[in-house]
C-alpha atoms as a printed R data frame, in Angstrom:
    type eleno elety resid chain resno       x       y       z
1   ATOM     1    CA   UNK     A     1 -21.604   6.974   6.164
2   ATOM     2    CA   UNK     A     2 -24.990   5.437   7.042
3   ATOM     3    CA   UNK     A     3 -25.272   3.975   3.520
4   ATOM     4    CA   UNK     A     4 -21.693   2.693   3.460
5   ATOM     5    CA   UNK     A     5 -21.919  -0.818   1.975
6   ATOM     6    CA   UNK     A     6 -18.348  -1.602   3.094
7   ATOM     7    CA   UNK     A     7 -18.994  -0.902   6.797
8   ATOM     8    CA   UNK     A     8 -18.473  -3.824   9.189
9   ATOM     9    CA   UNK     A     9 -18.445  -2.557  12.777
10  ATOM    10    CA   UNK     A    10 -17.087   0.113  15.099
11  ATOM    11    CA   UNK     A    11 -14.213  -0.831  17.397
12  ATOM    12    CA   UNK     A    12 -12.713   1.001  20.365
13  ATOM    13    CA   UNK     A    13  -8.977   1.504  20.763
14  ATOM    14    CA   UNK     A    14  -7.827   2.225  24.313
15  ATOM    15    CA   UNK     A    15  -4.202   3.261  24.742
16  ATOM    16    CA   UNK     A    16  -3.509   4.451  28.265
17  ATOM    17    CA   UNK     A    17  -5.853   7.345  28.953
18  ATOM    18    CA   UNK     A    18  -6.523   7.842  25.246
19  ATOM    19    CA   UNK     A    19  -9.535   6.327  23.497
20  ATOM    20    CA   UNK     A    20 -10.633   6.423  19.870
21  ATOM    21    CA   UNK     A    21 -13.495   4.890  17.886
22  ATOM    22    CA   UNK     A    22 -12.813   3.281  14.503
23  ATOM    23    CA   UNK     A    23 -15.245   2.357  11.773
24  ATOM    24    CA   UNK     A    24 -13.938  -0.770  10.075
25  ATOM    25    CA   UNK     A    25 -14.575  -2.739   6.899
26  ATOM    26    CA   UNK     A    26 -14.220  -6.480   6.403
27  ATOM    27    CA   UNK     A    27 -12.332  -5.625   3.217
28  ATOM    28    CA   UNK     A    28  -9.518  -4.122   5.335
29  ATOM    29    CA   UNK     A    29  -6.946  -5.716   7.636
30  ATOM    30    CA   UNK     A    30  -8.002  -6.454  11.233
31  ATOM    31    CA   UNK     A    31 -11.616  -5.400  10.846
32  ATOM    32    CA   UNK     A    32 -12.816  -7.233  13.970
33  ATOM    33    CA   UNK     A    33 -10.523  -5.405  16.407
34  ATOM    34    CA   UNK     A    34  -7.223  -3.535  16.638
35  ATOM    35    CA   UNK     A    35  -4.596  -6.215  15.993
36  ATOM    36    CA   UNK     A    36  -1.971  -7.128  18.587
37  ATOM    37    CA   UNK     A    37   0.929  -6.091  16.345
38  ATOM    38    CA   UNK     A    38  -0.402  -2.539  16.098
39  ATOM    39    CA   UNK     A    39  -0.896  -2.368  19.862
40  ATOM    40    CA   UNK     A    40   2.631  -3.696  20.460
41  ATOM    41    CA   UNK     A    41   4.195  -1.196  18.061
42  ATOM    42    CA   UNK     A    42   2.274   1.782  19.451
43  ATOM    43    CA   UNK     A    43   3.219   0.900  23.017
44  ATOM    44    CA   UNK     A    44   6.896   0.589  22.082
45  ATOM    45    CA   UNK     A    45   6.861   4.013  20.402
46  ATOM    46    CA   UNK     A    46   5.135   5.806  23.270
47  ATOM    47    CA   UNK     A    47   7.368   4.161  25.884
48  ATOM    48    CA   UNK     A    48  10.465   5.212  23.923
49  ATOM    49    CA   UNK     A    49   9.355   8.839  24.317
50  ATOM    50    CA   UNK     A    50  10.399  10.081  20.881
51  ATOM    51    CA   UNK     A    51   9.887  13.796  20.255
52  ATOM    52    CA   UNK     A    52   8.491  13.615  16.742
53  ATOM    53    CA   UNK     A    53   7.092  16.699  15.039
54  ATOM    54    CA   UNK     A    54   6.556  14.982  11.682
55  ATOM    55    CA   UNK     A    55   5.229  11.410  11.554
56  ATOM    56    CA   UNK     A    56   4.523   9.077   8.619
57  ATOM    57    CA   UNK     A    57   2.229   6.038   8.932
58  ATOM    58    CA   UNK     A    58   2.971   3.639   6.051
59  ATOM    59    CA   UNK     A    59   0.109   1.280   5.151
60  ATOM    60    CA   UNK     A    60  -2.309   3.017   7.494
61  ATOM    61    CA   UNK     A    61  -5.332   0.753   6.941
62  ATOM    62    CA   UNK     A    62  -8.351   2.300   8.648
63  ATOM    63    CA   UNK     A    63  -6.019   4.451  10.740
64  ATOM    64    CA   UNK     A    64  -5.295   3.053  14.247
65  ATOM    65    CA   UNK     A    65  -1.574   3.885  14.386
66  ATOM    66    CA   UNK     A    66  -1.522   7.316  12.780
67  ATOM    67    CA   UNK     A    67  -4.707   8.588  14.386
68  ATOM    68    CA   UNK     A    68  -3.763   7.394  17.871
69  ATOM    69    CA   UNK     A    69  -0.365   9.072  17.512
70  ATOM    70    CA   UNK     A    70  -2.167  12.277  16.524
71  ATOM    71    CA   UNK     A    71  -4.386  11.942  19.603
72  ATOM    72    CA   UNK     A    72  -1.338  11.476  21.832
73  ATOM    73    CA   UNK     A    73   0.773  14.161  20.154
74  ATOM    74    CA   UNK     A    74  -1.711  16.751  18.855
75  ATOM    75    CA   UNK     A    75   1.019  19.208  17.854
76  ATOM    76    CA   UNK     A    76   2.611  16.694  15.483
77  ATOM    77    CA   UNK     A    77   2.127  16.778  11.722
78  ATOM    78    CA   UNK     A    78   0.882  13.363  10.594
79  ATOM    79    CA   UNK     A    79   0.921  11.869   7.098
80  ATOM    80    CA   UNK     A    80  -0.947   8.585   6.582
81  ATOM    81    CA   UNK     A    81  -0.626   6.613   3.356
82  ATOM    82    CA   UNK     A    82  -2.001   3.408   1.883
83  ATOM    83    CA   UNK     A    83  -2.161   1.930  -1.597
84  ATOM    84    CA   UNK     A    84  -5.839   0.999  -1.008
85  ATOM    85    CA   UNK     A    85  -8.380   3.759  -1.633
86  ATOM    86    CA   UNK     A    86 -10.807   2.101   0.801
87  ATOM    87    CA   UNK     A    87  -8.197   2.328   3.571
88  ATOM    88    CA   UNK     A    88  -7.663   6.002   2.776
89  ATOM    89    CA   UNK     A    89 -11.432   6.626   2.853
90  ATOM    90    CA   UNK     A    90 -11.865   4.887   6.201
91  ATOM    91    CA   UNK     A    91  -8.882   6.655   7.756
92  ATOM    92    CA   UNK     A    92 -10.417   9.971   6.694
93  ATOM    93    CA   UNK     A    93 -13.784   8.943   8.164
94  ATOM    94    CA   UNK     A    94 -12.141   7.928  11.426
95  ATOM    95    CA   UNK     A    95 -10.169  11.160  11.671
96  ATOM    96    CA   UNK     A    96 -13.449  13.044  11.272
97  ATOM    97    CA   UNK     A    97 -15.510  11.080  13.797
98  ATOM    98    CA   UNK     A    98 -12.741  11.429  16.391
99  ATOM    99    CA   UNK     A    99 -12.370  15.165  15.807
100 ATOM   100    CA   UNK     A   100  -8.745  14.921  14.671
101 ATOM   101    CA   UNK     A   101  -7.644  17.659  12.275
102 ATOM   102    CA   UNK     A   102  -4.474  18.642  10.473
103 ATOM   103    CA   UNK     A   103  -3.725  15.155   9.145
104 ATOM   104    CA   UNK     A   104  -2.816  14.406   5.530
105 ATOM   105    CA   UNK     A   105  -4.257  11.055   4.426
106 ATOM   106    CA   UNK     A   106  -3.662  10.002   0.840
107 ATOM   107    CA   UNK     A   107  -2.891   7.162  -1.535
108 ATOM   108    CA   UNK     A   108   0.669   6.036  -2.129
109 ATOM   109    CA   UNK     A   109   2.221   2.901  -3.568
110 ATOM   110    CA   UNK     A   110   4.829   2.255  -0.912
111 ATOM   111    CA   UNK     A   111   6.805   5.479  -0.536
112 ATOM   112    CA   UNK     A   112   6.354   6.477  -4.190
113 ATOM   113    CA   UNK     A   113   3.796   9.240  -3.592
114 ATOM   114    CA   UNK     A   114   4.914  10.497  -0.167
115 ATOM   115    CA   UNK     A   115   4.833  14.301  -0.107
116 ATOM   116    CA   UNK     A   116   7.848  15.071   2.083
117 ATOM   117    CA   UNK     A   117  11.147  13.512   3.150
118 ATOM   118    CA   UNK     A   118  11.863  14.943   6.598
119 ATOM   119    CA   UNK     A   119   9.899  12.766   9.002
120 ATOM   120    CA   UNK     A   120  11.151  12.371  12.558
121 ATOM   121    CA   UNK     A   121   9.249   9.093  12.900
122 ATOM   122    CA   UNK     A   122   8.030   6.523  10.391
123 ATOM   123    CA   UNK     A   123   5.753   3.733  11.652
124 ATOM   124    CA   UNK     A   124   4.532   0.681   9.766
125 ATOM   125    CA   UNK     A   125   2.795  -2.608  10.458
126 ATOM   126    CA   UNK     A   126   4.472  -4.550   7.631
127 ATOM   127    CA   UNK     A   127   2.081  -6.973   5.834
128 ATOM   128    CA   UNK     A   128   3.186 -10.564   6.270
129 ATOM   129    CA   UNK     A   129   2.233 -11.513   2.709
130 ATOM   130    CA   UNK     A   130   3.901  -8.591   0.955
131 ATOM   131    CA   UNK     A   131   6.798 -10.708  -0.382
132 ATOM   132    CA   UNK     A   132  10.520 -10.481   0.347
133 ATOM   133    CA   UNK     A   133  11.323  -7.799  -2.240
134 ATOM   134    CA   UNK     A   134   8.562  -5.474  -1.045
135 ATOM   135    CA   UNK     A   135   9.341  -6.021   2.650
136 ATOM   136    CA   UNK     A   136  13.021  -5.280   1.987
137 ATOM   137    CA   UNK     A   137  12.030  -2.118   0.123
138 ATOM   138    CA   UNK     A   138   9.729  -0.924   2.924
139 ATOM   139    CA   UNK     A   139  12.431  -1.463   5.545
140 ATOM   140    CA   UNK     A   140  15.329   0.078   3.639
141 ATOM   141    CA   UNK     A   141  13.617   2.894   1.767
142 ATOM   142    CA   UNK     A   142  12.623   4.616   5.004
143 ATOM   143    CA   UNK     A   143  16.118   6.129   5.077
144 ATOM   144    CA   UNK     A   144  15.205   8.477   2.200
145 ATOM   145    CA   UNK     A   145  12.172   9.887   4.047
146 ATOM   146    CA   UNK     A   146  13.611  10.381   7.529
147 ATOM   147    CA   UNK     A   147  15.106  13.596   8.854
148 ATOM   148    CA   UNK     A   148  18.630  13.398  10.229
149 ATOM   149    CA   UNK     A   149  18.411  11.270  13.386
150 ATOM   150    CA   UNK     A   150  14.841  10.186  12.657
151 ATOM   151    CA   UNK     A   151  13.508   6.788  13.739
152 ATOM   152    CA   UNK     A   152  11.731   4.069  11.769
153 ATOM   153    CA   UNK     A   153   9.574   1.827  13.987
154 ATOM   154    CA   UNK     A   154   8.066  -1.280  12.416
155 ATOM   155    CA   UNK     A   155   6.320  -4.463  13.485
156 ATOM   156    CA   UNK     A   156   6.383  -7.775  11.611
157 ATOM   157    CA   UNK     A   157   4.946 -11.205  12.328
158 ATOM   158    CA   UNK     A   158   7.443 -13.448  14.108
159 ATOM   159    CA   UNK     A   159   8.055 -15.570  10.996
160 ATOM   160    CA   UNK     A   160   9.565 -12.519   9.271
161 ATOM   161    CA   UNK     A   161  12.076 -11.779  12.038
162 ATOM   162    CA   UNK     A   162  15.041 -13.435  10.222
163 ATOM   163    CA   UNK     A   163  14.300 -11.481   7.031
164 ATOM   164    CA   UNK     A   164  14.033  -8.203   8.945
165 ATOM   165    CA   UNK     A   165  17.298  -8.839  10.798
166 ATOM   166    CA   UNK     A   166  19.129  -9.760   7.584
167 ATOM   167    CA   UNK     A   167  17.720  -6.761   5.711
168 ATOM   168    CA   UNK     A   168  18.641  -4.222   8.372
169 ATOM   169    CA   UNK     A   169  22.082  -5.794   8.888
170 ATOM   170    CA   UNK     A   170  22.768  -5.458   5.153
171 ATOM   171    CA   UNK     A   171  21.614  -1.841   5.004
172 ATOM   172    CA   UNK     A   172  24.627   0.542   5.162
173 ATOM   173    CA   UNK     A   173  24.531   2.978   8.054
174 ATOM   174    CA   UNK     A   174  21.551   1.296   9.742
175 ATOM   175    CA   UNK     A   175  21.523   1.018  13.530
176 ATOM   176    CA   UNK     A   176  18.886  -0.956  15.439
177 ATOM   177    CA   UNK     A   177  18.125   0.975  18.627
178 ATOM   178    CA   UNK     A   178  15.328  -1.239  19.973
179 ATOM   179    CA   UNK     A   179  14.173  -4.775  19.321
180 ATOM   180    CA   UNK     A   180  11.299  -6.462  21.106
181 ATOM   181    CA   UNK     A   181   9.581  -9.797  20.677
182 ATOM   182    CA   UNK     A   182   6.331 -11.392  21.709
183 ATOM   183    CA   UNK     A   183   4.813 -14.715  20.741
184 ATOM   184    CA   UNK     A   184   3.474 -13.544  17.384
185 ATOM   185    CA   UNK     A   185   5.217 -10.257  16.590
186 ATOM   186    CA   UNK     A   186   8.603  -8.562  16.589
187 ATOM   187    CA   UNK     A   187   9.236  -4.802  16.663
188 ATOM   188    CA   UNK     A   188  12.316  -2.975  15.438
189 ATOM   189    CA   UNK     A   189  13.230   0.661  15.960
190 ATOM   190    CA   UNK     A   190  16.154   1.766  13.832
191 ATOM   191    CA   UNK     A   191  17.890   4.852  12.496
192 ATOM   192    CA   UNK     A   192  20.502   5.739   9.897
193 ATOM   193    CA   UNK     A   193  23.820   7.458  10.431
194 ATOM   194    CA   UNK     A   194  23.276   9.982   7.636
195 ATOM   195    CA   UNK     A   195  20.441  11.689   5.802
196 ATOM   196    CA   UNK     A   196  20.142  10.508   2.196
197 ATOM   197    CA   UNK     A   197  18.262  12.004  -0.733
198 ATOM   198    CA   UNK     A   198  15.394  10.263  -2.471
199 ATOM   199    CA   UNK     A   199  16.166   7.989  -5.412
200 ATOM   200    CA   UNK     A   200  15.714   9.305  -8.932
201 ATOM   201    CA   UNK     A   201  13.242   6.525  -9.761
202 ATOM   202    CA   UNK     A   202  10.273   5.298  -7.761
203 ATOM   203    CA   UNK     A   203   9.972   1.809  -6.337
204 ATOM   204    CA   UNK     A   204   7.480   0.983  -9.070
205 ATOM   205    CA   UNK     A   205   9.887   2.164 -11.768
206 ATOM   206    CA   UNK     A   206  12.689   0.110 -10.225
207 ATOM   207    CA   UNK     A   207  10.573  -3.039 -10.385
208 ATOM   208    CA   UNK     A   208  10.151  -3.607  -6.662
209 ATOM   209    CA   UNK     A   209   6.813  -5.342  -7.258
210 ATOM   210    CA   UNK     A   210   7.762  -7.155 -10.495
211 ATOM   211    CA   UNK     A   211   7.101 -10.881 -10.694
212 ATOM   212    CA   UNK     A   212   7.375 -12.274 -14.228
213 ATOM   213    CA   UNK     A   213   7.148 -11.086 -17.806
214 ATOM   214    CA   UNK     A   214   4.817 -13.475 -19.587
215 ATOM   215    CA   UNK     A   215   3.403 -13.944 -23.067
216 ATOM   216    CA   UNK     A   216  -0.296 -14.592 -23.613
217 ATOM   217    CA   UNK     A   217  -1.919 -16.077 -26.710
218 ATOM   218    CA   UNK     A   218  -5.662 -16.470 -26.345
219 ATOM   219    CA   UNK     A   219  -8.433 -16.525 -28.917
220 ATOM   220    CA   UNK     A   220  -5.923 -15.335 -31.508
221 ATOM   221    CA   UNK     A   221  -4.918 -12.356 -29.348
222 ATOM   222    CA   UNK     A   222  -1.249 -12.095 -28.410
223 ATOM   223    CA   UNK     A   223   0.270  -9.725 -25.889
224 ATOM   224    CA   UNK     A   224   2.976  -9.489 -23.227
225 ATOM   225    CA   UNK     A   225   2.406  -8.787 -19.522
226 ATOM   226    CA   UNK     A   226   4.649  -7.625 -16.704
227 ATOM   227    CA   UNK     A   227   3.026  -9.224 -13.671
228 ATOM   228    CA   UNK     A   228   3.266  -8.090 -10.062
229 ATOM   229    CA   UNK     A   229   3.422  -9.786  -6.693
230 ATOM   230    CA   UNK     A   230   0.270  -9.095  -4.731
231 ATOM   231    CA   UNK     A   231  -2.131  -9.217  -7.686
232 ATOM   232    CA   UNK     A   232  -4.072 -12.205  -9.067
233 ATOM   233    CA   UNK     A   233  -3.561 -13.641 -12.568
234 ATOM   234    CA   UNK     A   234   0.230 -13.454 -12.383
235 ATOM   235    CA   UNK     A   235   0.809 -16.674 -14.319
236 ATOM   236    CA   UNK     A   236  -2.323 -17.232 -16.345
237 ATOM   237    CA   UNK     A   237  -5.813 -15.833 -16.785
238 ATOM   238    CA   UNK     A   238  -8.687 -16.724 -14.518
239 ATOM   239    CA   UNK     A   239 -11.672 -18.519 -16.042
240 ATOM   240    CA   UNK     A   240 -13.674 -15.298 -15.697
241 ATOM   241    CA   UNK     A   241 -11.150 -13.206 -17.621
242 ATOM   242    CA   UNK     A   242 -10.896 -15.913 -20.266
243 ATOM   243    CA   UNK     A   243 -14.678 -15.750 -20.758
244 ATOM   244    CA   UNK     A   244 -14.660 -11.950 -20.787
245 ATOM   245    CA   UNK     A   245 -12.027 -11.759 -23.515
246 ATOM   246    CA   UNK     A   246 -14.048 -14.271 -25.574
247 ATOM   247    CA   UNK     A   247 -17.112 -12.053 -25.122
248 ATOM   248    CA   UNK     A   248 -15.135  -8.987 -26.231
249 ATOM   249    CA   UNK     A   249 -14.161 -10.796 -29.423
250 ATOM   250    CA   UNK     A   250 -17.824 -11.485 -30.117
251 ATOM   251    CA   UNK     A   251 -18.590  -7.742 -30.229
252 ATOM   252    CA   UNK     A   252 -15.398  -6.623 -31.953
253 ATOM   253    CA   UNK     A   253 -17.296  -5.287 -34.954
254 ATOM   254    CA   UNK     A   254 -18.955  -2.595 -32.830
255 ATOM   255    CA   UNK     A   255 -17.487   0.895 -32.907
256 ATOM   256    CA   UNK     A   256 -16.268   1.224 -29.328
257 ATOM   257    CA   UNK     A   257 -14.839   4.685 -28.678
258 ATOM   258    CA   UNK     A   258 -14.345   4.404 -24.931
259 ATOM   259    CA   UNK     A   259 -14.043   1.509 -22.500
260 ATOM   260    CA   UNK     A   260 -13.956   1.273 -18.717
261 ATOM   261    CA   UNK     A   261 -12.526  -1.544 -16.625
262 ATOM   262    CA   UNK     A   262 -13.419  -2.136 -12.992
263 ATOM   263    CA   UNK     A   263 -10.850  -4.168 -11.036
264 ATOM   264    CA   UNK     A   264  -8.431  -4.720 -13.940
265 ATOM   265    CA   UNK     A   265  -5.929  -6.696 -11.791
266 ATOM   266    CA   UNK     A   266  -2.758  -7.113 -13.874
267 ATOM   267    CA   UNK     A   267  -4.575  -5.605 -16.869
268 ATOM   268    CA   UNK     A   268  -5.223  -8.695 -19.036
269 ATOM   269    CA   UNK     A   269  -8.722  -7.790 -20.149
270 ATOM   270    CA   UNK     A   270  -7.849  -4.138 -20.740
271 ATOM   271    CA   UNK     A   271  -4.867  -5.085 -22.911
272 ATOM   272    CA   UNK     A   272  -6.895  -7.676 -24.820
273 ATOM   273    CA   UNK     A   273  -9.672  -5.171 -25.525
274 ATOM   274    CA   UNK     A   274  -7.129  -2.604 -26.726
275 ATOM   275    CA   UNK     A   275  -5.680  -5.193 -29.093
276 ATOM   276    CA   UNK     A   276  -9.111  -6.229 -30.363
277 ATOM   277    CA   UNK     A   277 -11.020  -2.939 -30.535
278 ATOM   278    CA   UNK     A   278  -8.456  -0.123 -30.233
279 ATOM   279    CA   UNK     A   279 -10.797   2.333 -28.406
280 ATOM   280    CA   UNK     A   280  -9.942   6.013 -28.199
281 ATOM   281    CA   UNK     A   281  -9.960   6.053 -24.386
282 ATOM   282    CA   UNK     A   282  -9.588   3.400 -21.702
283 ATOM   283    CA   UNK     A   283 -10.499   4.142 -18.094
284 ATOM   284    CA   UNK     A   284  -9.162   1.970 -15.267
285 ATOM   285    CA   UNK     A   285 -11.032   1.858 -11.950
286 ATOM   286    CA   UNK     A   286  -9.680   0.048  -8.889
287 ATOM   287    CA   UNK     A   287  -9.178   0.514  -5.153
288 ATOM   288    CA   UNK     A   288  -5.591  -0.669  -5.473
289 ATOM   289    CA   UNK     A   289  -2.860   1.614  -6.830
290 ATOM   290    CA   UNK     A   290  -0.758  -1.447  -7.620
291 ATOM   291    CA   UNK     A   291  -3.430  -2.782  -9.975
292 ATOM   292    CA   UNK     A   292  -3.906   0.614 -11.605
293 ATOM   293    CA   UNK     A   293  -0.204   1.168 -12.248
294 ATOM   294    CA   UNK     A   294   0.499  -2.314 -13.593
295 ATOM   295    CA   UNK     A   295  -2.596  -2.239 -15.809
296 ATOM   296    CA   UNK     A   296  -1.514   1.105 -17.199
297 ATOM   297    CA   UNK     A   297   2.063  -0.085 -17.662
298 ATOM   298    CA   UNK     A   298   0.901  -3.182 -19.519
299 ATOM   299    CA   UNK     A   299  -1.364  -1.178 -21.795
300 ATOM   300    CA   UNK     A   300   1.531   1.126 -22.698
301 ATOM   301    CA   UNK     A   301   4.010  -1.693 -23.318
302 ATOM   302    CA   UNK     A   302   1.457  -3.228 -25.678
303 ATOM   303    CA   UNK     A   303   1.213  -0.077 -27.761
304 ATOM   304    CA   UNK     A   304  -1.555   1.987 -26.135
305 ATOM   305    CA   UNK     A   305  -0.611   5.690 -26.096
306 ATOM   306    CA   UNK     A   306  -0.425   6.894 -22.465
307 ATOM   307    CA   UNK     A   307  -2.653   9.902 -23.221
308 ATOM   308    CA   UNK     A   308  -5.520   7.524 -24.069
309 ATOM   309    CA   UNK     A   309  -5.521   5.897 -20.598
């Protein structure tokens, strides 16, 4: 921890008589202090007095919601998920420094990798920039991971209130049991009238994050890309990637057996290198599960055997 290059500062979270310390990173949301939306949501949940044995924190960041709920309800089983490996790492650090045990903290793209489907309570601070399709998915898909009678409790920025209301109103069997509003945030607590089973295909497989399917022709290299919301280079390549692909062409005569890509984004450079050099193995390295899964998908749709990735 002392050599952690991502570390920003330690913040204190006071909630009633409970207090926790959180190591934060500037690369994660609300690194300066616990944000007001999180505080608002936590207060609404504790005041509602839900008896939740199994709790899921979706998009946990460095852990304020899930870890404070564990502190308040030590007998509860808590799962905390995030698509960002740095968030997962910091949540694990913060669980350790606060002496909180029996928590499962792991990576998941939305609900795709969640390990169980019988939570009594799901909490989420929904990102304001996630995009309408992803926000709709996060609100509606909770029904497949709640136990019968379970509650989903979410907070959104005030600008997203109309979208949240429309989404929940158009979700069959959804009942809003609590709605609260402050200047900058709105909270919703809602449940569903029946337990439903998980879908056969994941959100990723259903194209929840899909943006456009584009064709690229650069330096004589042609390929197709399925781009995603929430990742850069969705319409065209950055100047840096353009230069990198040109550099790859300059060494195409070398016998490259394996290649590694750090921060592949949508996967442009990885796909271009596969087309140019056809290495035996390609390794993708990124904090973000969204980038990893779209890069892999784009390699496969351009002819790279999955076993080589």
